[in-house]
Amino acid sequence: MAIKDNIKPTRSELLELKKRIALSQSGHKLLKMKRDGLIMEFFEIMDKAKNARAELLTSYDNATQKIAIARAVEGNMSVTSAAFSLKEQPEINLESKNVMGVVVPKIESSGIQKPLQERGYGVIGTTSRIDEAAEAYEKLVEQIIISAEIESAMKKLLEDIEKTKRRVNALEFKVIPELKEAEQFIKLRLEEMERENTFRLKKIKA
């Protein structure tokens, strides 16, 4: 049902419609600015995501290679024993930050990359092959956390961009045109009523 079907052709209604049109146009302008800003922010983060994904794949390939060498040289039992000797677990804190009005995740981590003496396994009973594998996997975990934060932010931004685009389109192609149509309808109806009154007055005077 069109807006004009539910309005009365009065001057007060016309003034109210003009206010609604001005408010809708102002909201439309602000939403377009927000949408454009979010899109720019999205493309900036997308560049970071590409780099992070490339580094993640490199770290994964390196870690896979290092662990394969360690198992081949030291044996699977020694590698597994060194892995189970880890006592302290890394700490990961999930927080949030605001990007153009969109709340995106912020992941803080600590205790992932450790000095050799803090890894838990005995230095004497292992070789540099295990050390290199441990270091490679520490870097891999850090890169996973970085990639997870960036890609989660991308997903949140994309969702908000789509939502903002729908609101912009609704205002631009539905709400504002219907309000203007209703405004024009009232103007024409008031002019018609004015002509009728003028004609009536002329008849009375005649």
JSON list of C-alpha atoms in Angstrom, two decimals:
[
{"chain": "A", "resi": 1, "resn": "MET", "atom": "CA", "xyz": [0.00, 0.00, 0.00]},
{"chain": "A", "resi": 2, "resn": "ALA", "atom": "CA", "xyz": [1.42, 3.40, -1.01]},
{"chain": "A", "resi": 3, "resn": "ILE", "atom": "CA", "xyz": [2.05, 6.10, 1.61]},
{"chain": "A", "resi": 4, "resn": "LYS", "atom": "CA", "xyz": [-0.34, 8.50, -0.14]},
{"chain": "A", "resi": 5, "resn": "ASP", "atom": "CA", "xyz": [-3.24, 6.08, 0.48]},
{"chain": "A", "resi": 6, "resn": "ASN", "atom": "CA", "xyz": [-2.96, 6.70, 4.24]},
{"chain": "A", "resi": 7, "resn": "ILE", "atom": "CA", "xyz": [-2.55, 10.48, 4.36]},
{"chain": "A", "resi": 8, "resn": "LYS", "atom": "CA", "xyz": [-4.91, 13.40, 4.53]},
{"chain": "A", "resi": 9, "resn": "PRO", "atom": "CA", "xyz": [-4.42, 16.19, 1.97]},
{"chain": "A", "resi": 10, "resn": "THR", "atom": "CA", "xyz": [-3.89, 18.98, 4.51]},
{"chain": "A", "resi": 11, "resn": "ARG", "atom": "CA", "xyz": [-1.21, 21.66, 4.86]},
{"chain": "A", "resi": 12, "resn": "SER", "atom": "CA", "xyz": [-0.07, 20.29, 8.22]},
{"chain": "A", "resi": 13, "resn": "GLU", "atom": "CA", "xyz": [0.36, 16.85, 6.63]},
{"chain": "A", "resi": 14, "resn": "LEU", "atom": "CA", "xyz": [2.36, 18.46, 3.82]},
{"chain": "A", "resi": 15, "resn": "LEU", "atom": "CA", "xyz": [4.71, 20.12, 6.32]},
{"chain": "A", "resi": 16, "resn": "GLU", "atom": "CA", "xyz": [5.13, 16.83, 8.15]},
{"chain": "A", "resi": 17, "resn": "LEU", "atom": "CA", "xyz": [5.93, 15.06, 4.88]},
{"chain": "A", "resi": 18, "resn": "LYS", "atom": "CA", "xyz": [8.56, 17.66, 4.01]},
{"chain": "A", "resi": 19, "resn": "LYS", "atom": "CA", "xyz": [10.22, 17.04, 7.38]},
{"chain": "A", "resi": 20, "resn": "ARG", "atom": "CA", "xyz": [10.18, 13.28, 6.78]},
{"chain": "A", "resi": 21, "resn": "ILE", "atom": "CA", "xyz": [11.67, 13.73, 3.30]},
{"chain": "A", "resi": 22, "resn": "ALA", "atom": "CA", "xyz": [14.46, 15.95, 4.64]},
{"chain": "A", "resi": 23, "resn": "LEU", "atom": "CA", "xyz": [15.19, 13.45, 7.43]},
{"chain": "A", "resi": 24, "resn": "SER", "atom": "CA", "xyz": [15.19, 10.51, 5.01]},
{"chain": "A", "resi": 25, "resn": "GLN", "atom": "CA", "xyz": [17.51, 12.32, 2.60]},
{"chain": "A", "resi": 26, "resn": "SER", "atom": "CA", "xyz": [19.87, 13.20, 5.44]},
{"chain": "A", "resi": 27, "resn": "GLY", "atom": "CA", "xyz": [19.86, 9.58, 6.65]},
{"chain": "A", "resi": 28, "resn": "HIS", "atom": "CA", "xyz": [20.41, 8.37, 3.09]},
{"chain": "A", "resi": 29, "resn": "LYS", "atom": "CA", "xyz": [23.46, 10.63, 2.71]},
{"chain": "A", "resi": 30, "resn": "LEU", "atom": "CA", "xyz": [24.96, 9.49, 6.03]},
{"chain": "A", "resi": 31, "resn": "LEU", "atom": "CA", "xyz": [24.37, 5.81, 5.23]},
{"chain": "A", "resi": 32, "resn": "LYS", "atom": "CA", "xyz": [26.02, 6.21, 1.81]},
{"chain": "A", "resi": 33, "resn": "MET", "atom": "CA", "xyz": [29.05, 7.79, 3.49]},
{"chain": "A", "resi": 34, "resn": "LYS", "atom": "CA", "xyz": [29.16, 4.93, 5.99]},
{"chain": "A", "resi": 35, "resn": "ARG", "atom": "CA", "xyz": [28.81, 2.32, 3.22]},
{"chain": "A", "resi": 36, "resn": "ASP", "atom": "CA", "xyz": [31.62, 3.89, 1.18]},
{"chain": "A", "resi": 37, "resn": "GLY", "atom": "CA", "xyz": [33.84, 4.13, 4.27]},
{"chain": "A", "resi": 38, "resn": "LEU", "atom": "CA", "xyz": [33.20, 0.48, 5.15]},
{"chain": "A", "resi": 39, "resn": "ILE", "atom": "CA", "xyz": [34.00, -0.61, 1.60]},
{"chain": "A", "resi": 40, "resn": "MET", "atom": "CA", "xyz": [37.32, 1.28, 1.69]},
{"chain": "A", "resi": 41, "resn": "GLU", "atom": "CA", "xyz": [38.12, -0.27, 5.08]},
{"chain": "A", "resi": 42, "resn": "PHE", "atom": "CA", "xyz": [37.17, -3.71, 3.74]},
{"chain": "A", "resi": 43, "resn": "PHE", "atom": "CA", "xyz": [39.57, -3.47, 0.79]},
{"chain": "A", "resi": 44, "resn": "GLU", "atom": "CA", "xyz": [42.39, -2.33, 3.10]},
{"chain": "A", "resi": 45, "resn": "ILE", "atom": "CA", "xyz": [41.81, -5.32, 5.36]},
{"chain": "A", "resi": 46, "resn": "MET", "atom": "CA", "xyz": [41.49, -7.60, 2.33]},
{"chain": "A", "resi": 47, "resn": "ASP", "atom": "CA", "xyz": [45.05, -6.66, 1.29]},
{"chain": "A", "resi": 48, "resn": "LYS", "atom": "CA", "xyz": [46.22, -7.54, 4.79]},
{"chain": "A", "resi": 49, "resn": "ALA", "atom": "CA", "xyz": [44.29, -10.81, 4.58]},
{"chain": "A", "resi": 50, "resn": "LYS", "atom": "CA", "xyz": [46.01, -11.77, 1.33]},
{"chain": "A", "resi": 51, "resn": "ASN", "atom": "CA", "xyz": [49.44, -11.18, 2.89]},
{"chain": "A", "resi": 52, "resn": "ALA", "atom": "CA", "xyz": [48.44, -12.99, 6.08]},
{"chain": "A", "resi": 53, "resn": "ARG", "atom": "CA", "xyz": [47.12, -15.97, 4.11]},
{"chain": "A", "resi": 54, "resn": "ALA", "atom": "CA", "xyz": [50.34, -16.15, 2.06]},
{"chain": "A", "resi": 55, "resn": "GLU", "atom": "CA", "xyz": [52.44, -16.03, 5.24]},
{"chain": "A", "resi": 56, "resn": "LEU", "atom": "CA", "xyz": [50.21, -18.65, 6.85]},
{"chain": "A", "resi": 57, "resn": "LEU", "atom": "CA", "xyz": [50.71, -21.04, 3.93]},
{"chain": "A", "resi": 58, "resn": "THR", "atom": "CA", "xyz": [54.46, -20.42, 4.02]},
{"chain": "A", "resi": 59, "resn": "SER", "atom": "CA", "xyz": [54.55, -21.06, 7.77]},
{"chain": "A", "resi": 60, "resn": "TYR", "atom": "CA", "xyz": [52.48, -24.22, 7.34]},
{"chain": "A", "resi": 61, "resn": "ASP", "atom": "CA", "xyz": [54.78, -25.58, 4.62]},
{"chain": "A", "resi": 62, "resn": "ASN", "atom": "CA", "xyz": [57.84, -24.76, 6.71]},
{"chain": "A", "resi": 63, "resn": "ALA", "atom": "CA", "xyz": [56.41, -26.39, 9.87]},
{"chain": "A", "resi": 64, "resn": "THR", "atom": "CA", "xyz": [55.38, -29.50, 7.93]},
{"chain": "A", "resi": 65, "resn": "GLN", "atom": "CA", "xyz": [58.84, -29.79, 6.45]},
{"chain": "A", "resi": 66, "resn": "LYS", "atom": "CA", "xyz": [60.60, -29.29, 9.80]},
{"chain": "A", "resi": 67, "resn": "ILE", "atom": "CA", "xyz": [58.48, -31.85, 11.62]},
{"chain": "A", "resi": 68, "resn": "ALA", "atom": "CA", "xyz": [59.04, -34.38, 8.82]},
{"chain": "A", "resi": 69, "resn": "ILE", "atom": "CA", "xyz": [62.82, -33.92, 9.09]},
{"chain": "A", "resi": 70, "resn": "ALA", "atom": "CA", "xyz": [62.70, -34.18, 12.90]},
{"chain": "A", "resi": 71, "resn": "ARG", "atom": "CA", "xyz": [60.72, -37.43, 12.71]},
{"chain": "A", "resi": 72, "resn": "ALA", "atom": "CA", "xyz": [63.04, -38.85, 10.09]},
{"chain": "A", "resi": 73, "resn": "VAL", "atom": "CA", "xyz": [66.20, -38.01, 12.07]},
{"chain": "A", "resi": 74, "resn": "GLU", "atom": "CA", "xyz": [65.05, -38.33, 15.69]},
{"chain": "A", "resi": 75, "resn": "GLY", "atom": "CA", "xyz": [62.26, -40.85, 15.31]},
{"chain": "A", "resi": 76, "resn": "ASN", "atom": "CA", "xyz": [58.55, -40.40, 15.93]},
{"chain": "A", "resi": 77, "resn": "MET", "atom": "CA", "xyz": [58.83, -41.39, 19.59]},
{"chain": "A", "resi": 78, "resn": "SER", "atom": "CA", "xyz": [61.34, -38.62, 20.41]},
{"chain": "A", "resi": 79, "resn": "VAL", "atom": "CA", "xyz": [59.25, -35.97, 18.63]},
{"chain": "A", "resi": 80, "resn": "THR", "atom": "CA", "xyz": [56.06, -37.09, 20.39]},
{"chain": "A", "resi": 81, "resn": "SER", "atom": "CA", "xyz": [57.84, -37.15, 23.76]},
{"chain": "A", "resi": 82, "resn": "ALA", "atom": "CA", "xyz": [59.13, -33.60, 23.23]},
{"chain": "A", "resi": 83, "resn": "ALA", "atom": "CA", "xyz": [55.63, -32.42, 22.26]},
{"chain": "A", "resi": 84, "resn": "PHE", "atom": "CA", "xyz": [54.03, -33.92, 25.39]},
{"chain": "A", "resi": 85, "resn": "SER", "atom": "CA", "xyz": [56.63, -32.34, 27.66]},
{"chain": "A", "resi": 86, "resn": "LEU", "atom": "CA", "xyz": [55.20, -28.86, 27.07]},
{"chain": "A", "resi": 87, "resn": "LYS", "atom": "CA", "xyz": [53.85, -27.63, 30.42]},
{"chain": "A", "resi": 88, "resn": "GLU", "atom": "CA", "xyz": [52.67, -24.05, 29.87]},
{"chain": "A", "resi": 89, "resn": "GLN", "atom": "CA", "xyz": [49.85, -23.43, 27.43]},
{"chain": "A", "resi": 90, "resn": "PRO", "atom": "CA", "xyz": [49.70, -20.24, 25.33]},
{"chain": "A", "resi": 91, "resn": "GLU", "atom": "CA", "xyz": [47.23, -17.58, 26.48]},
{"chain": "A", "resi": 92, "resn": "ILE", "atom": "CA", "xyz": [44.68, -16.21, 24.04]},
{"chain": "A", "resi": 93, "resn": "ASN", "atom": "CA", "xyz": [42.37, -13.32, 24.97]},
{"chain": "A", "resi": 94, "resn": "LEU", "atom": "CA", "xyz": [39.45, -12.38, 22.76]},
{"chain": "A", "resi": 95, "resn": "GLU", "atom": "CA", "xyz": [38.56, -8.69, 22.85]},
{"chain": "A", "resi": 96, "resn": "SER", "atom": "CA", "xyz": [36.85, -6.33, 20.42]},
{"chain": "A", "resi": 97, "resn": "LYS", "atom": "CA", "xyz": [37.52, -3.07, 18.62]},
{"chain": "A", "resi": 98, "resn": "ASN", "atom": "CA", "xyz": [35.39, -0.58, 16.70]},
{"chain": "A", "resi": 99, "resn": "VAL", "atom": "CA", "xyz": [35.91, -0.05, 12.96]},
{"chain": "A", "resi": 100, "resn": "MET", "atom": "CA", "xyz": [33.55, 2.59, 11.50]},
{"chain": "A", "resi": 101, "resn": "GLY", "atom": "CA", "xyz": [30.84, 1.60, 13.97]},
{"chain": "A", "resi": 102, "resn": "VAL", "atom": "CA", "xyz": [31.32, -2.13, 13.38]},
{"chain": "A", "resi": 103, "resn": "VAL", "atom": "CA", "xyz": [32.53, -4.24, 16.31]},
{"chain": "A", "resi": 104, "resn": "VAL", "atom": "CA", "xyz": [35.22, -6.64, 15.10]},
{"chain": "A", "resi": 105, "resn": "PRO", "atom": "CA", "xyz": [37.24, -9.19, 17.10]},
{"chain": "A", "resi": 106, "resn": "LYS", "atom": "CA", "xyz": [40.69, -8.44, 18.43]},
{"chain": "A", "resi": 107, "resn": "ILE", "atom": "CA", "xyz": [42.75, -11.48, 19.44]},
{"chain": "A", "resi": 108, "resn": "GLU", "atom": "CA", "xyz": [45.63, -10.98, 21.88]},
{"chain": "A", "resi": 109, "resn": "SER", "atom": "CA", "xyz": [48.06, -13.87, 22.43]},
{"chain": "A", "resi": 110, "resn": "SER", "atom": "CA", "xyz": [51.09, -14.45, 24.63]},
{"chain": "A", "resi": 111, "resn": "GLY", "atom": "CA", "xyz": [53.45, -17.29, 25.48]},
{"chain": "A", "resi": 112, "resn": "ILE", "atom": "CA", "xyz": [53.42, -18.85, 22.03]},
{"chain": "A", "resi": 113, "resn": "GLN", "atom": "CA", "xyz": [57.04, -18.37, 20.97]},
{"chain": "A", "resi": 114, "resn": "LYS", "atom": "CA", "xyz": [59.24, -19.53, 23.84]},
{"chain": "A", "resi": 115, "resn": "PRO", "atom": "CA", "xyz": [62.97, -19.52, 24.51]},
{"chain": "A", "resi": 116, "resn": "LEU", "atom": "CA", "xyz": [64.61, -22.91, 24.15]},
{"chain": "A", "resi": 117, "resn": "GLN", "atom": "CA", "xyz": [64.90, -23.45, 27.90]},
{"chain": "A", "resi": 118, "resn": "GLU", "atom": "CA", "xyz": [61.18, -22.81, 28.47]},
{"chain": "A", "resi": 119, "resn": "ARG", "atom": "CA", "xyz": [59.78, -25.38, 26.07]},
{"chain": "A", "resi": 120, "resn": "GLY", "atom": "CA", "xyz": [59.71, -28.11, 28.68]},
{"chain": "A", "resi": 121, "resn": "TYR", "atom": "CA", "xyz": [61.72, -30.86, 27.02]},
{"chain": "A", "resi": 122, "resn": "GLY", "atom": "CA", "xyz": [65.32, -31.56, 28.02]},
{"chain": "A", "resi": 123, "resn": "VAL", "atom": "CA", "xyz": [67.89, -29.75, 25.93]},
{"chain": "A", "resi": 124, "resn": "ILE", "atom": "CA", "xyz": [70.43, -32.53, 26.32]},
{"chain": "A", "resi": 125, "resn": "GLY", "atom": "CA", "xyz": [68.12, -35.31, 25.12]},
{"chain": "A", "resi": 126, "resn": "THR", "atom": "CA", "xyz": [67.10, -33.56, 21.89]},
{"chain": "A", "resi": 127, "resn": "THR", "atom": "CA", "xyz": [68.79, -32.09, 18.84]},
{"chain": "A", "resi": 128, "resn": "SER", "atom": "CA", "xyz": [68.39, -28.90, 16.82]},
{"chain": "A", "resi": 129, "resn": "ARG", "atom": "CA", "xyz": [65.94, -30.72, 14.51]},
{"chain": "A", "resi": 130, "resn": "ILE", "atom": "CA", "xyz": [63.30, -30.81, 17.24]},
{"chain": "A", "resi": 131, "resn": "ASP", "atom": "CA", "xyz": [64.12, -27.21, 18.22]},
{"chain": "A", "resi": 132, "resn": "GLU", "atom": "CA", "xyz": [63.59, -26.08, 14.64]},
{"chain": "A", "resi": 133, "resn": "ALA", "atom": "CA", "xyz": [60.30, -27.97, 14.37]},
{"chain": "A", "resi": 134, "resn": "ALA", "atom": "CA", "xyz": [59.07, -26.48, 17.68]},
{"chain": "A", "resi": 135, "resn": "GLU", "atom": "CA", "xyz": [60.01, -22.97, 16.55]},
{"chain": "A", "resi": 136, "resn": "ALA", "atom": "CA", "xyz": [58.30, -23.47, 13.17]},
{"chain": "A", "resi": 137, "resn": "TYR", "atom": "CA", "xyz": [55.07, -24.59, 14.83]},
{"chain": "A", "resi": 138, "resn": "GLU", "atom": "CA", "xyz": [55.16, -21.67, 17.28]},
{"chain": "A", "resi": 139, "resn": "LYS", "atom": "CA", "xyz": [55.36, -19.27, 14.33]},
{"chain": "A", "resi": 140, "resn": "LEU", "atom": "CA", "xyz": [52.56, -21.18, 12.59]},
{"chain": "A", "resi": 141, "resn": "VAL", "atom": "CA", "xyz": [50.26, -20.82, 15.62]},
{"chain": "A", "resi": 142, "resn": "GLU", "atom": "CA", "xyz": [50.96, -17.08, 15.78]},
{"chain": "A", "resi": 143, "resn": "GLN", "atom": "CA", "xyz": [50.19, -16.73, 12.08]},
{"chain": "A", "resi": 144, "resn": "ILE", "atom": "CA", "xyz": [46.94, -18.67, 12.50]},
{"chain": "A", "resi": 145, "resn": "ILE", "atom": "CA", "xyz": [45.86, -16.21, 15.21]},
{"chain": "A", "resi": 146, "resn": "ILE", "atom": "CA", "xyz": [46.73, -13.20, 13.03]},
{"chain": "A", "resi": 147, "resn": "SER", "atom": "CA", "xyz": [44.84, -14.66, 10.06]},
{"chain": "A", "resi": 148, "resn": "ALA", "atom": "CA", "xyz": [41.82, -15.54, 12.22]},
{"chain": "A", "resi": 149, "resn": "GLU", "atom": "CA", "xyz": [41.57, -11.96, 13.52]},
{"chain": "A", "resi": 150, "resn": "ILE", "atom": "CA", "xyz": [41.85, -10.41, 10.05]},
{"chain": "A", "resi": 151, "resn": "GLU", "atom": "CA", "xyz": [39.42, -12.80, 8.34]},
{"chain": "A", "resi": 152, "resn": "SER", "atom": "CA", "xyz": [36.88, -12.47, 11.16]},
{"chain": "A", "resi": 153, "resn": "ALA", "atom": "CA", "xyz": [37.05, -8.68, 10.78]},
{"chain": "A", "resi": 154, "resn": "MET", "atom": "CA", "xyz": [36.51, -9.06, 7.03]},
{"chain": "A", "resi": 155, "resn": "LYS", "atom": "CA", "xyz": [33.42, -11.20, 7.61]},
{"chain": "A", "resi": 156, "resn": "LYS", "atom": "CA", "xyz": [31.94, -8.69, 10.08]},
{"chain": "A", "resi": 157, "resn": "LEU", "atom": "CA", "xyz": [32.62, -5.75, 7.76]},
{"chain": "A", "resi": 158, "resn": "LEU", "atom": "CA", "xyz": [31.11, -7.56, 4.78]},
{"chain": "A", "resi": 159, "resn": "GLU", "atom": "CA", "xyz": [27.94, -8.34, 6.76]},
{"chain": "A", "resi": 160, "resn": "ASP", "atom": "CA", "xyz": [27.60, -4.68, 7.79]},
{"chain": "A", "resi": 161, "resn": "ILE", "atom": "CA", "xyz": [28.29, -3.47, 4.24]},
{"chain": "A", "resi": 162, "resn": "GLU", "atom": "CA", "xyz": [25.46, -5.65, 2.92]},
{"chain": "A", "resi": 163, "resn": "LYS", "atom": "CA", "xyz": [23.11, -4.46, 5.67]},
{"chain": "A", "resi": 164, "resn": "THR", "atom": "CA", "xyz": [23.98, -0.80, 5.02]},
{"chain": "A", "resi": 165, "resn": "LYS", "atom": "CA", "xyz": [23.55, -1.27, 1.25]},
{"chain": "A", "resi": 166, "resn": "ARG", "atom": "CA", "xyz": [20.05, -2.67, 1.80]},
{"chain": "A", "resi": 167, "resn": "ARG", "atom": "CA", "xyz": [19.11, 0.34, 3.95]},
{"chain": "A", "resi": 168, "resn": "VAL", "atom": "CA", "xyz": [20.55, 2.78, 1.38]},
{"chain": "A", "resi": 169, "resn": "ASN", "atom": "CA", "xyz": [18.62, 1.09, -1.44]},
{"chain": "A", "resi": 170, "resn": "ALA", "atom": "CA", "xyz": [15.41, 1.01, 0.59]},
{"chain": "A", "resi": 171, "resn": "LEU", "atom": "CA", "xyz": [15.63, 4.75, 1.23]},
{"chain": "A", "resi": 172, "resn": "GLU", "atom": "CA", "xyz": [16.73, 5.61, -2.31]},
{"chain": "A", "resi": 173, "resn": "PHE", "atom": "CA", "xyz": [14.32, 3.45, -4.30]},
{"chain": "A", "resi": 174, "resn": "LYS", "atom": "CA", "xyz": [11.31, 3.06, -2.00]},
{"chain": "A", "resi": 175, "resn": "VAL", "atom": "CA", "xyz": [10.96, 5.34, 1.02]},
{"chain": "A", "resi": 176, "resn": "ILE", "atom": "CA", "xyz": [12.06, 8.69, -0.48]},
{"chain": "A", "resi": 177, "resn": "PRO", "atom": "CA", "xyz": [10.23, 8.21, -3.84]},
{"chain": "A", "resi": 178, "resn": "GLU", "atom": "CA", "xyz": [7.02, 7.26, -2.01]},
{"chain": "A", "resi": 179, "resn": "LEU", "atom": "CA", "xyz": [7.30, 10.26, 0.31]},
{"chain": "A", "resi": 180, "resn": "LYS", "atom": "CA", "xyz": [7.86, 12.58, -2.66]},
{"chain": "A", "resi": 181, "resn": "GLU", "atom": "CA", "xyz": [4.93, 11.01, -4.48]},
{"chain": "A", "resi": 182, "resn": "ALA", "atom": "CA", "xyz": [2.77, 11.60, -1.41]},
{"chain": "A", "resi": 183, "resn": "GLU", "atom": "CA", "xyz": [4.03, 15.21, -1.21]},
{"chain": "A", "resi": 184, "resn": "GLN", "atom": "CA", "xyz": [3.14, 15.79, -4.86]},
{"chain": "A", "resi": 185, "resn": "PHE", "atom": "CA", "xyz": [-0.28, 14.22, -4.31]},
{"chain": "A", "resi": 186, "resn": "ILE", "atom": "CA", "xyz": [-1.05, 16.60, -1.41]},
{"chain": "A", "resi": 187, "resn": "LYS", "atom": "CA", "xyz": [0.16, 19.62, -3.39]},
{"chain": "A", "resi": 188, "resn": "LEU", "atom": "CA", "xyz": [-2.05, 18.73, -6.34]},
{"chain": "A", "resi": 189, "resn": "ARG", "atom": "CA", "xyz": [-5.01, 17.99, -4.07]},
{"chain": "A", "resi": 190, "resn": "LEU", "atom": "CA", "xyz": [-4.59, 21.31, -2.22]},
{"chain": "A", "resi": 191, "resn": "GLU", "atom": "CA", "xyz": [-4.39, 23.18, -5.53]},
{"chain": "A", "resi": 192, "resn": "GLU", "atom": "CA", "xyz": [-7.52, 21.41, -6.69]},
{"chain": "A", "resi": 193, "resn": "MET", "atom": "CA", "xyz": [-9.33, 22.29, -3.46]},
{"chain": "A", "resi": 194, "resn": "GLU", "atom": "CA", "xyz": [-8.17, 25.90, -3.83]},
{"chain": "A", "resi": 195, "resn": "ARG", "atom": "CA", "xyz": [-9.58, 26.07, -7.36]},
{"chain": "A", "resi": 196, "resn": "GLU", "atom": "CA", "xyz": [-12.87, 24.56, -6.16]},
{"chain": "A", "resi": 197, "resn": "ASN", "atom": "CA", "xyz": [-13.12, 27.15, -3.38]},
{"chain": "A", "resi": 198, "resn": "THR", "atom": "CA", "xyz": [-12.34, 29.98, -5.79]},
{"chain": "A", "resi": 199, "resn": "PHE", "atom": "CA", "xyz": [-14.97, 28.72, -8.21]},
{"chain": "A", "resi": 200, "resn": "ARG", "atom": "CA", "xyz": [-17.50, 28.42, -5.37]},
{"chain": "A", "resi": 201, "resn": "LEU", "atom": "CA", "xyz": [-16.82, 31.97, -4.18]},
{"chain": "A", "resi": 202, "resn": "LYS", "atom": "CA", "xyz": [-17.27, 33.31, -7.71]},
{"chain": "A", "resi": 203, "resn": "LYS", "atom": "CA", "xyz": [-20.63, 31.55, -7.99]},
{"chain": "A", "resi": 204, "resn": "ILE", "atom": "CA", "xyz": [-21.72, 32.96, -4.62]},
{"chain": "A", "resi": 205, "resn": "LYS", "atom": "CA", "xyz": [-20.73, 36.49, -5.66]},
{"chain": "A", "resi": 206, "resn": "ALA", "atom": "CA", "xyz": [-22.50, 36.08, -8.97]}
]
